[in-house]
Coordinates of C-alpha atoms in Angstrom, one line a residue:
M1 CA -10.6 11.9 -7.2
N2 CA -9.3 10.0 -10.1
F3 CA -7.3 7.0 -10.2
S4 CA -3.3 7.6 -10.3
R5 CA -1.7 5.6 -13.0
L6 CA 0.1 3.8 -10.3
T7 CA -3.0 2.7 -8.6
F8 CA -4.8 -0.5 -10.1
C9 CA -8.3 -1.5 -10.7
A10 CA -7.3 -4.6 -12.4
L11 CA -4.4 -5.7 -10.6
S12 CA -3.6 -8.4 -12.9
A13 CA -2.4 -5.7 -15.2
F14 CA -1.5 -3.1 -12.7
L15 CA 2.1 -3.8 -13.7
V16 CA 2.2 -1.9 -16.9
C17 CA 1.8 1.9 -16.1
L18 CA -1.9 2.3 -15.8
N19 CA -4.3 4.9 -17.3
A20 CA -6.5 6.7 -15.0
C21 CA -9.8 5.2 -14.2
G22 CA -13.0 6.7 -14.0
D23 CA -14.7 8.3 -10.6
D24 CA -16.4 6.0 -8.6
S25 CA -19.1 6.6 -6.0
N26 CA -19.1 5.3 -2.3
S27 CA -22.6 6.4 -1.3
Q28 CA -23.8 4.1 1.3
S29 CA -27.4 2.9 1.4
P30 CA -29.8 4.3 3.9
Q31 CA -29.8 3.2 7.3
K32 CA -31.7 -0.2 7.8
D33 CA -31.5 -0.4 11.5
S34 CA -31.9 1.6 14.3
L35 CA -31.8 1.5 18.1
A36 CA -35.3 1.1 19.4
E37 CA -36.5 3.0 22.6
G38 CA -36.3 0.2 25.3
D39 CA -33.5 -1.9 23.4
E40 CA -31.6 -3.5 26.2
R41 CA -28.2 -2.2 27.4
P42 CA -25.2 -4.5 27.3
A43 CA -23.8 -5.9 30.5
E44 CA -20.7 -4.6 31.5
L45 CA -17.9 -6.1 29.4
S46 CA -15.2 -8.4 30.7
S47 CA -11.7 -7.6 30.6
S48 CA -8.7 -9.3 32.2
D49 CA -6.6 -7.2 34.7
A50 CA -3.5 -8.3 32.6
F51 CA -4.8 -6.0 30.0
A52 CA -5.4 -2.9 32.0
N53 CA -2.6 -0.8 30.7
V54 CA -4.5 2.3 29.4
S55 CA -5.2 5.5 31.8
L56 CA -8.9 6.0 31.8
S57 CA -10.5 9.1 32.5
S58 CA -14.2 9.9 32.9
A59 CA -16.0 9.7 29.6
G60 CA -17.4 12.9 27.7
G61 CA -20.5 13.5 25.8
T62 CA -21.1 12.7 22.4
P63 CA -20.3 15.8 20.4
A64 CA -23.1 17.9 19.3
D65 CA -22.3 17.6 15.5
I66 CA -21.9 13.8 15.5
Q67 CA -24.1 11.7 13.6
S68 CA -24.5 8.0 12.2
L69 CA -22.0 6.7 9.9
E70 CA -24.3 6.4 6.8
N71 CA -24.7 7.6 3.3
S72 CA -20.8 8.1 3.0
S73 CA -18.3 8.7 0.4
A74 CA -15.2 6.8 1.9
V75 CA -12.3 6.9 -0.4
N76 CA -10.1 3.8 -0.9
P77 CA -6.6 4.6 -2.1
L78 CA -7.2 1.8 -4.7
N79 CA -10.6 3.1 -5.6
P80 CA -10.2 7.0 -5.1
I81 CA -13.3 9.0 -5.9
S82 CA -14.4 13.0 -5.9
S83 CA -12.0 15.2 -4.3
G84 CA -14.6 16.5 -1.8
D85 CA -14.7 16.0 1.9
P86 CA -18.3 14.7 2.1
S87 CA -19.7 14.0 6.0
F88 CA -21.7 11.3 6.9
S89 CA -25.5 12.1 7.9
S90 CA -28.0 10.1 9.9
T91 CA -30.9 9.1 7.7
N92 CA -33.0 7.7 11.1
P93 CA -34.1 10.5 13.4
A94 CA -33.8 8.0 16.2
D95 CA -30.3 7.4 16.1
T96 CA -29.4 11.6 15.9
S97 CA -28.7 11.6 19.6
G98 CA -25.9 9.7 19.9
A99 CA -24.3 9.7 16.3
L100 CA -21.2 10.2 14.8
I101 CA -20.6 12.4 11.9
V102 CA -17.5 11.5 10.0
D103 CA -16.4 12.6 6.7
P104 CA -14.7 9.3 5.7
L105 CA -11.5 10.0 3.4
S106 CA -9.6 7.3 4.3
S107 CA -6.8 5.2 3.0
A108 CA -8.1 1.8 3.0
S109 CA -6.6 -1.4 3.2
Q110 CA -6.8 -4.7 1.3
P111 CA -8.2 -7.9 2.1
N112 CA -7.8 -11.4 3.5
S113 CA -8.0 -15.0 1.6
A114 CA -11.2 -16.4 0.7
E115 CA -10.1 -19.9 1.3
S116 CA -8.9 -19.2 4.8
P117 CA -9.8 -22.3 6.6
K118 CA -13.4 -22.0 8.2
S119 CA -13.2 -21.0 11.6
S120 CA -14.9 -22.5 14.3
A121 CA -16.2 -18.9 15.0
A122 CA -18.3 -18.9 12.1
E123 CA -20.9 -21.0 14.0
S124 CA -20.4 -20.0 17.9
T125 CA -22.2 -21.6 20.2
P126 CA -22.4 -21.5 24.3
D127 CA -20.2 -24.8 23.8
N128 CA -17.5 -22.5 22.5
P129 CA -17.0 -19.6 24.6
I130 CA -14.2 -17.5 24.0
D131 CA -12.3 -18.4 27.0
N132 CA -12.0 -21.6 25.9
P133 CA -11.2 -21.5 21.9
A134 CA -11.1 -24.3 19.8
P135 CA -8.1 -22.8 17.5
E136 CA -7.9 -24.6 14.1
S137 CA -4.5 -25.3 12.9
S138 CA -3.9 -24.6 8.9
A139 CA -0.3 -25.2 7.5
P140 CA 0.2 -22.6 4.6
E141 CA 0.2 -24.0 1.2
P142 CA 2.1 -21.5 -0.8
G143 CA 0.8 -20.2 -4.1
S144 CA 3.3 -18.7 -6.8
S145 CA 4.1 -15.9 -4.4
T146 CA 4.5 -17.6 -1.2
S147 CA 8.0 -18.7 -1.6
E148 CA 10.4 -19.2 1.0
P149 CA 11.8 -15.6 2.2
V150 CA 15.1 -14.4 1.1
S151 CA 16.7 -12.5 4.0
S152 CA 18.4 -9.4 3.9
A153 CA 19.5 -9.8 7.7
A154 CA 23.1 -8.9 6.7
E155 CA 22.2 -5.3 6.2
P156 CA 23.5 -3.2 9.0
A157 CA 21.6 -3.5 12.3
L158 CA 18.6 -1.0 12.7
N159 CA 17.7 1.1 15.4
F160 CA 14.2 0.3 16.8
D161 CA 14.0 3.2 19.4
F162 CA 11.6 4.4 16.9
L163 CA 9.6 2.4 14.4
L164 CA 10.2 4.0 10.8
G165 CA 7.5 1.6 9.1
A166 CA 5.8 1.0 5.7
D167 CA 2.7 -0.9 4.5
I168 CA 4.1 -2.8 1.7
S169 CA 1.0 -5.2 1.4
T170 CA 0.5 -5.0 -2.3
V171 CA 4.6 -5.7 -3.0
Q172 CA 3.7 -9.3 -2.8
E173 CA 1.3 -8.9 -5.6
Q174 CA 3.6 -7.0 -7.4
E175 CA 6.5 -9.6 -7.1
A176 CA 4.0 -12.3 -8.3
Q177 CA 3.9 -10.2 -11.8
N178 CA 7.8 -10.5 -11.8
T179 CA 8.3 -6.9 -11.0
K180 CA 11.9 -6.1 -10.0
F181 CA 12.8 -3.5 -7.5
F182 CA 15.8 -1.1 -7.7
D183 CA 17.4 1.2 -5.1
V184 CA 18.3 4.8 -6.0
D185 CA 21.5 3.9 -7.5
G186 CA 20.3 1.3 -9.8
T187 CA 21.1 -1.6 -7.5
E188 CA 18.6 -4.4 -7.5
G189 CA 17.1 -5.8 -4.5
D190 CA 14.1 -6.9 -2.6
I191 CA 12.0 -4.3 -1.0
F192 CA 13.1 -5.1 2.7
T193 CA 16.7 -4.4 1.8
I194 CA 15.8 -1.4 -0.2
L195 CA 13.8 0.0 2.6
K196 CA 16.1 -0.9 5.4
K197 CA 19.3 0.8 3.7
H198 CA 17.1 4.0 4.0
G199 CA 16.4 3.7 7.6
F200 CA 13.1 1.7 7.7
N201 CA 12.9 -0.9 10.3
A202 CA 9.1 -1.9 10.3
I203 CA 6.8 -3.3 8.1
R204 CA 2.9 -3.4 8.2
L205 CA 0.9 -6.1 6.2
R206 CA -3.0 -6.3 6.0
T207 CA -5.2 -9.3 6.0
F208 CA -8.9 -10.0 5.4
V209 CA -11.1 -13.1 6.4
S210 CA -11.9 -14.7 3.3
P211 CA -11.0 -12.5 0.1
L212 CA -12.1 -15.3 -2.0
A213 CA -15.5 -15.1 -0.9
N214 CA -18.5 -13.3 -2.8
Y215 CA -17.8 -9.8 -2.3
G216 CA -14.4 -10.2 -1.0
Y217 CA -11.0 -8.4 -2.5
A218 CA -10.2 -11.6 -4.6
A219 CA -13.6 -12.8 -5.8
K220 CA -13.1 -14.7 -9.0
S221 CA -16.4 -12.9 -10.2
S222 CA -15.2 -9.9 -9.3
E223 CA -15.0 -7.0 -11.9
C224 CA -12.5 -5.2 -9.9
N225 CA -10.2 -8.4 -10.4
H226 CA -8.0 -7.1 -7.4
S227 CA -5.5 -9.4 -7.1
G228 CA -5.7 -11.5 -10.3
S229 CA -5.7 -15.4 -9.8
E230 CA -4.4 -15.5 -6.1
A231 CA -6.3 -14.8 -2.9
F232 CA -3.9 -12.3 -1.7
G233 CA -4.4 -11.0 1.7
D234 CA -5.1 -14.4 3.0
K235 CA -3.7 -16.0 6.0
E236 CA -1.7 -18.3 3.7
H237 CA -0.3 -15.4 1.7
V238 CA 0.3 -12.9 4.8
I239 CA 2.3 -15.7 6.7
A240 CA 4.7 -16.3 3.7
Y241 CA 5.0 -12.3 3.5
G242 CA 5.5 -12.2 7.4
K243 CA 8.0 -14.9 7.3
K244 CA 10.2 -12.7 5.1
V245 CA 9.7 -9.6 7.6
K246 CA 10.8 -11.6 10.1
A247 CA 14.0 -12.9 7.8
A248 CA 14.8 -9.3 7.3
G249 CA 15.2 -8.6 11.1
M250 CA 11.9 -5.6 11.0
V251 CA 9.4 -5.4 13.4
F252 CA 6.0 -6.6 12.0
L253 CA 2.8 -5.1 12.4
L254 CA -0.1 -7.1 11.4
D255 CA -3.3 -5.2 10.2
I256 CA -6.5 -7.4 10.5
H257 CA -9.3 -6.5 8.5
Y258 CA -12.4 -7.8 9.9
S259 CA -13.7 -8.2 6.5
D260 CA -13.5 -9.9 3.5
N261 CA -12.8 -6.8 1.6
W262 CA -11.4 -3.2 2.7
A263 CA -12.7 -1.9 5.8
D264 CA -12.4 1.4 6.4
P265 CA -14.8 4.4 7.4
G266 CA -17.2 3.9 4.8
K267 CA -17.6 0.1 5.1
Q268 CA -17.1 -2.3 7.7
I269 CA -18.8 -5.8 5.9
I270 CA -19.3 -8.4 8.4
P271 CA -17.3 -11.6 6.6
E272 CA -19.4 -14.1 4.9
R273 CA -18.9 -16.8 7.1
W274 CA -20.3 -14.6 10.1
R275 CA -23.3 -13.3 8.5
N276 CA -25.7 -15.8 9.6
V277 CA -24.5 -14.9 13.5
T278 CA -27.7 -13.4 15.3
S279 CA -26.1 -12.4 18.7
S280 CA -23.2 -10.2 19.7
D281 CA -21.8 -12.7 22.0
A282 CA -21.7 -15.2 19.2
M283 CA -20.1 -12.7 16.7
A284 CA -17.7 -11.8 19.7
D285 CA -16.8 -15.5 19.5
S286 CA -16.1 -15.5 16.0
V287 CA -13.6 -12.6 16.2
Y288 CA -11.9 -14.1 19.2
N289 CA -11.9 -17.9 17.3
Y290 CA -10.6 -16.3 14.2
T291 CA -8.1 -13.9 15.6
Y292 CA -6.7 -16.8 18.0
D293 CA -6.3 -19.2 15.0
L294 CA -4.7 -16.5 12.8
L295 CA -2.1 -15.5 15.3
T296 CA -1.3 -19.3 16.4
S297 CA -0.7 -20.1 12.5
F298 CA 1.5 -17.2 12.4
K299 CA 3.4 -18.3 15.6
A300 CA 3.7 -22.1 14.3
A301 CA 5.2 -20.7 11.2
G302 CA 7.5 -18.6 12.9
A303 CA 6.1 -15.3 11.9
L304 CA 4.5 -13.9 15.0
P305 CA 4.2 -10.2 14.8
E306 CA 5.1 -7.7 17.2
M307 CA 2.0 -5.6 17.1
V308 CA -1.2 -6.7 15.8
Q309 CA -4.0 -4.3 14.5
V310 CA -7.4 -5.3 15.6
G311 CA -9.7 -3.6 13.2
N312 CA -8.8 -0.8 10.4
E313 CA -9.7 3.0 10.3
T314 CA -12.8 2.0 12.7
T315 CA -13.7 5.3 13.2
P316 CA -17.5 4.2 12.7
G317 CA -17.0 1.2 14.6
I318 CA -16.4 -2.4 13.2
L319 CA -18.7 -5.3 11.7
I320 CA -21.2 -3.0 10.7
H321 CA -22.5 -3.9 7.4
K322 CA -23.8 -6.7 4.9
P323 CA -24.0 -6.4 1.4
S324 CA -26.7 -4.8 -0.6
G325 CA -28.1 -5.5 -4.3
S326 CA -25.9 -2.8 -5.3
T327 CA -22.7 -3.4 -3.4
D328 CA -19.8 -3.5 -5.8
C329 CA -16.5 -5.4 -5.8
W330 CA -14.9 -2.6 -3.7
G331 CA -17.9 -3.3 -1.2
N332 CA -19.4 0.3 -1.7
N333 CA -23.4 0.6 -1.2
P334 CA -23.5 -2.1 2.0
D335 CA -26.8 -2.1 4.0
K336 CA -26.4 -2.1 8.0
A337 CA -26.8 -5.4 9.6
S338 CA -28.9 -5.9 12.6
T339 CA -29.0 -3.9 15.5
A340 CA -28.3 -7.1 17.5
I341 CA -25.1 -7.6 15.9
N342 CA -23.7 -4.6 14.1
G343 CA -20.9 -2.4 15.7
D344 CA -22.1 1.0 14.6
M345 CA -20.6 3.4 17.1
G346 CA -23.4 6.1 16.2
T347 CA -26.0 4.2 18.4
D348 CA -25.8 3.1 21.7
A349 CA -26.2 -0.8 21.1
G350 CA -23.4 -0.4 18.6
K351 CA -21.1 1.0 20.7
A352 CA -21.6 -2.0 23.0
N353 CA -21.2 -4.4 20.3
A354 CA -18.1 -2.9 18.8
A355 CA -16.5 -2.8 22.3
K356 CA -17.3 -6.7 22.7
Y357 CA -15.6 -7.2 19.4
F358 CA -12.6 -5.0 20.1
N359 CA -12.0 -6.9 23.4
A360 CA -12.7 -10.2 21.8
G361 CA -9.7 -9.5 19.4
I362 CA -7.5 -7.9 21.9
K363 CA -8.0 -11.1 24.4
A364 CA -7.4 -13.6 21.5
V365 CA -4.0 -11.7 20.6
K366 CA -3.1 -12.0 24.2
A367 CA -3.7 -15.5 24.6
V368 CA -1.2 -16.2 21.9
S369 CA 1.4 -14.0 23.4
Q370 CA 1.3 -11.5 26.0
D371 CA 4.3 -9.8 24.4
I372 CA 2.3 -8.7 21.2
K373 CA 1.2 -5.0 21.3
T374 CA -2.5 -4.4 20.3
V375 CA -3.3 -1.6 18.4
L376 CA -6.8 0.3 17.6
H377 CA -6.7 2.5 14.7
I378 CA -9.0 5.6 13.4
E379 CA -8.8 8.3 10.7
R380 CA -10.3 11.8 11.5
I381 CA -7.9 13.9 13.2
R382 CA -8.7 16.9 11.5
K383 CA -11.7 16.5 13.7
P384 CA -10.1 16.6 17.2
E385 CA -14.0 16.4 18.5
T386 CA -14.5 13.1 16.7
V387 CA -11.0 11.5 18.2
N388 CA -12.1 12.5 21.5
W389 CA -15.4 11.1 21.5
W390 CA -14.3 7.9 19.8
M391 CA -11.4 7.6 22.6
G392 CA -13.9 8.6 25.4
V393 CA -16.3 5.7 24.3
V394 CA -13.7 3.1 23.7
F395 CA -10.9 3.7 26.8
D396 CA -13.1 5.9 28.8
Q397 CA -16.6 3.9 28.9
Y398 CA -15.4 0.7 27.8
K399 CA -12.1 0.5 29.0
I400 CA -10.9 -1.5 25.9
P401 CA -7.0 -2.6 27.2
A402 CA -5.5 -1.6 24.0
D403 CA -2.0 -1.3 24.0
V404 CA -1.4 1.2 21.0
M405 CA -3.3 4.1 19.4
G406 CA -3.0 4.5 15.9
F407 CA -4.2 7.2 13.4
S408 CA -4.1 8.0 9.6
A409 CA -3.0 11.2 8.9
Y410 CA -3.2 12.4 5.5
T411 CA -2.7 16.1 4.2
A412 CA -4.2 15.5 0.7
Y413 CA -7.0 14.4 2.9
G414 CA -7.5 17.3 5.1
D415 CA -5.5 16.5 7.9
G416 CA -3.2 19.4 7.6
A417 CA 0.5 19.6 7.8
P418 CA 2.6 17.5 10.4
T419 CA 2.9 20.8 12.8
S420 CA -0.8 21.2 12.9
W421 CA -1.3 17.4 14.6
L422 CA 0.7 18.7 17.7
T423 CA -2.4 20.2 19.5
L424 CA -4.3 17.1 19.4
F425 CA -1.6 14.8 19.7
N426 CA -0.1 16.3 22.6
S427 CA -3.7 16.4 24.4
L428 CA -4.2 12.9 23.8
N429 CA -0.7 12.2 25.4
S430 CA -1.9 14.1 28.5
K431 CA -5.1 12.3 28.8
Y432 CA -3.8 8.7 28.3
P433 CA -0.7 9.0 30.2
K434 CA -0.4 5.0 29.6
L435 CA -1.1 4.6 26.1
E436 CA 1.3 4.5 23.1
F437 CA 0.6 6.0 19.8
I438 CA 1.4 5.5 16.1
V439 CA 0.6 7.3 12.9
A440 CA -0.5 3.9 11.2
E441 CA -0.8 5.5 7.8
Y442 CA 0.5 8.6 6.2
N443 CA 2.0 9.8 2.8
G444 CA 2.9 13.7 3.1
G445 CA 0.9 14.4 -0.5
D446 CA -0.5 17.5 -0.7
S447 CA -3.4 16.7 -3.5
D448 CA -4.2 13.6 -5.8
N449 CA -0.9 12.2 -6.4
H450 CA 1.0 15.3 -6.1
Y451 CA 3.9 15.8 -3.2
N452 CA 6.1 19.1 -3.2
Y453 CA 9.2 17.2 -1.8
D454 CA 9.4 20.0 0.5
G455 CA 10.4 17.8 3.3
S456 CA 6.7 17.2 4.8
R457 CA 7.5 13.3 4.9
K458 CA 10.4 14.2 7.1
K459 CA 8.4 16.4 9.1
T460 CA 6.0 14.0 9.7
N461 CA 8.9 11.6 11.6
E462 CA 10.5 14.6 13.3
V463 CA 7.3 15.7 14.7
I464 CA 6.0 12.3 16.0
R465 CA 9.7 11.4 17.3
G466 CA 9.4 14.4 19.6
L467 CA 6.4 13.1 21.3
D468 CA 6.5 11.1 24.3
R469 CA 5.1 7.4 24.0
W470 CA 4.7 7.9 20.0
I471 CA 6.9 5.2 18.9
G472 CA 6.4 5.1 15.0
T473 CA 5.0 5.7 11.8
F474 CA 3.9 3.7 8.6
F475 CA 4.1 5.4 5.2
W476 CA 1.3 4.2 3.3
E477 CA 2.0 1.8 0.3
P478 CA 5.7 3.2 -1.2
T479 CA 5.2 1.2 -4.2
L480 CA 1.6 3.0 -4.9
G481 CA 0.4 6.5 -5.7
G482 CA -3.1 7.5 -5.7
A483 CA -5.6 10.6 -4.0
W484 CA -3.6 10.2 -0.8
G485 CA -0.3 11.2 -2.6
P486 CA 2.5 9.8 -4.8
A487 CA 4.5 6.8 -4.3
M488 CA 8.4 6.6 -3.4
F489 CA 9.1 4.4 -6.3
D490 CA 8.7 5.1 -10.2
W491 CA 7.5 2.3 -13.0
S492 CA 10.2 1.6 -15.4
G493 CA 8.7 -0.9 -17.6
N494 CA 7.8 -3.8 -15.7
N495 CA 10.0 -2.7 -12.6
L496 CA 10.0 -0.2 -10.0
K497 CA 13.0 2.1 -9.3
A498 CA 13.5 4.1 -5.7
N499 CA 12.8 7.7 -6.3
A500 CA 16.0 9.7 -5.1
K501 CA 14.2 12.7 -3.9
A502 CA 11.6 10.6 -2.3
F503 CA 13.9 8.5 -0.5
E504 CA 16.4 11.6 0.4
E505 CA 14.1 12.6 3.1
F506 CA 14.5 9.4 5.2
D507 CA 18.4 9.0 4.7

């Protein structure tokens, strides 16, 4: 697929209506590590009884067509590629028995700061176990787009029976380029006021570990130039914007990418500062300490989220890859990290590692506040067997104590119309009666940057509202259009105006 003119290869210039960029390939390198016969199976993961809020059923077997998540062509919404629906295939016969085939069309998310304070987790030792974190406190030092929030709380009170949300992570970057926002009637307003006026009551923001690091989202040497001169997505920037979410009186979902760049089905690259870690226990400590420090900093700033997503589109697993000699600024073409540490759920060792990392992230969130709902997130709803396999491993086999399960649901990527999701979603309700659910990303577009304005977006919310314990939806980046579908705002010079046809489905 080609870039839409609203997506940005060079974010410093994205506020001028962009020309289409060329296709890019996301083929990953061949598998480097495999689970050798006789590798030690992990001990049972510990999980606090306080987190045991998920109904568990007996684990099912891995689907026959499931293979290792390698050689993929994942689609990044800011880096869309060809329109096919390629499948992962294992290049190592030793892994074919327990692997996962996933055709990784996804809407990736953006990264975190590269200059975020070094976490004690980066060099985890037995003297710094996850049960006794030594969190670091770092007060934000705002950059040009980390100004104090302007409250839109004077708007009418919102109804929180259902979370009508939007991921607006890129808006902070647009504001830094002096973009102004206008409602459908031409009235200027901040993004929060405009969204609230049309019934939105929740905001999702993404964060990366060290976006200024090599191969990071905001790496200064990056030819992609994702975010110009600022480390958008780092802790300081996201805290500043999280404060605006709170000032607006909206529910805040924090989406943690445990990577310096986009984490999605095609790539889950270990952050630079954790790449010297040599054991899964030490990596779990890194995850815990980073997450604890991050949430503690949000709490100190008065911007504690109501929901925290532990990983982004982790269908293949989490913390799987390392950069290779051919890895580009989008994170494409990585190698797999060693079997001792990678969380590739296509192997037995990787499943155990991934479970440790999910547990560590959830435990850190709950250590900051038991009131925060923890979320896990995958895509692939067009393949129910993959969803059932993944949830069987995570919830049934390893009993990961998440509160909410989230899914990406993109019609343009082959997930079908909203009514076609009902069979799968109802079955998950029955199987996991104590789990809550969200659609963490959707657009409604039927093809590359195209939407029929046929009520599909409205139908998405009607379908999800009608399901028990499905608590909300989050529209993916209303100010960006691309292979996943068009934006809800239109460019007018350097400014963005709400599209009346787009917003009338939410009014």
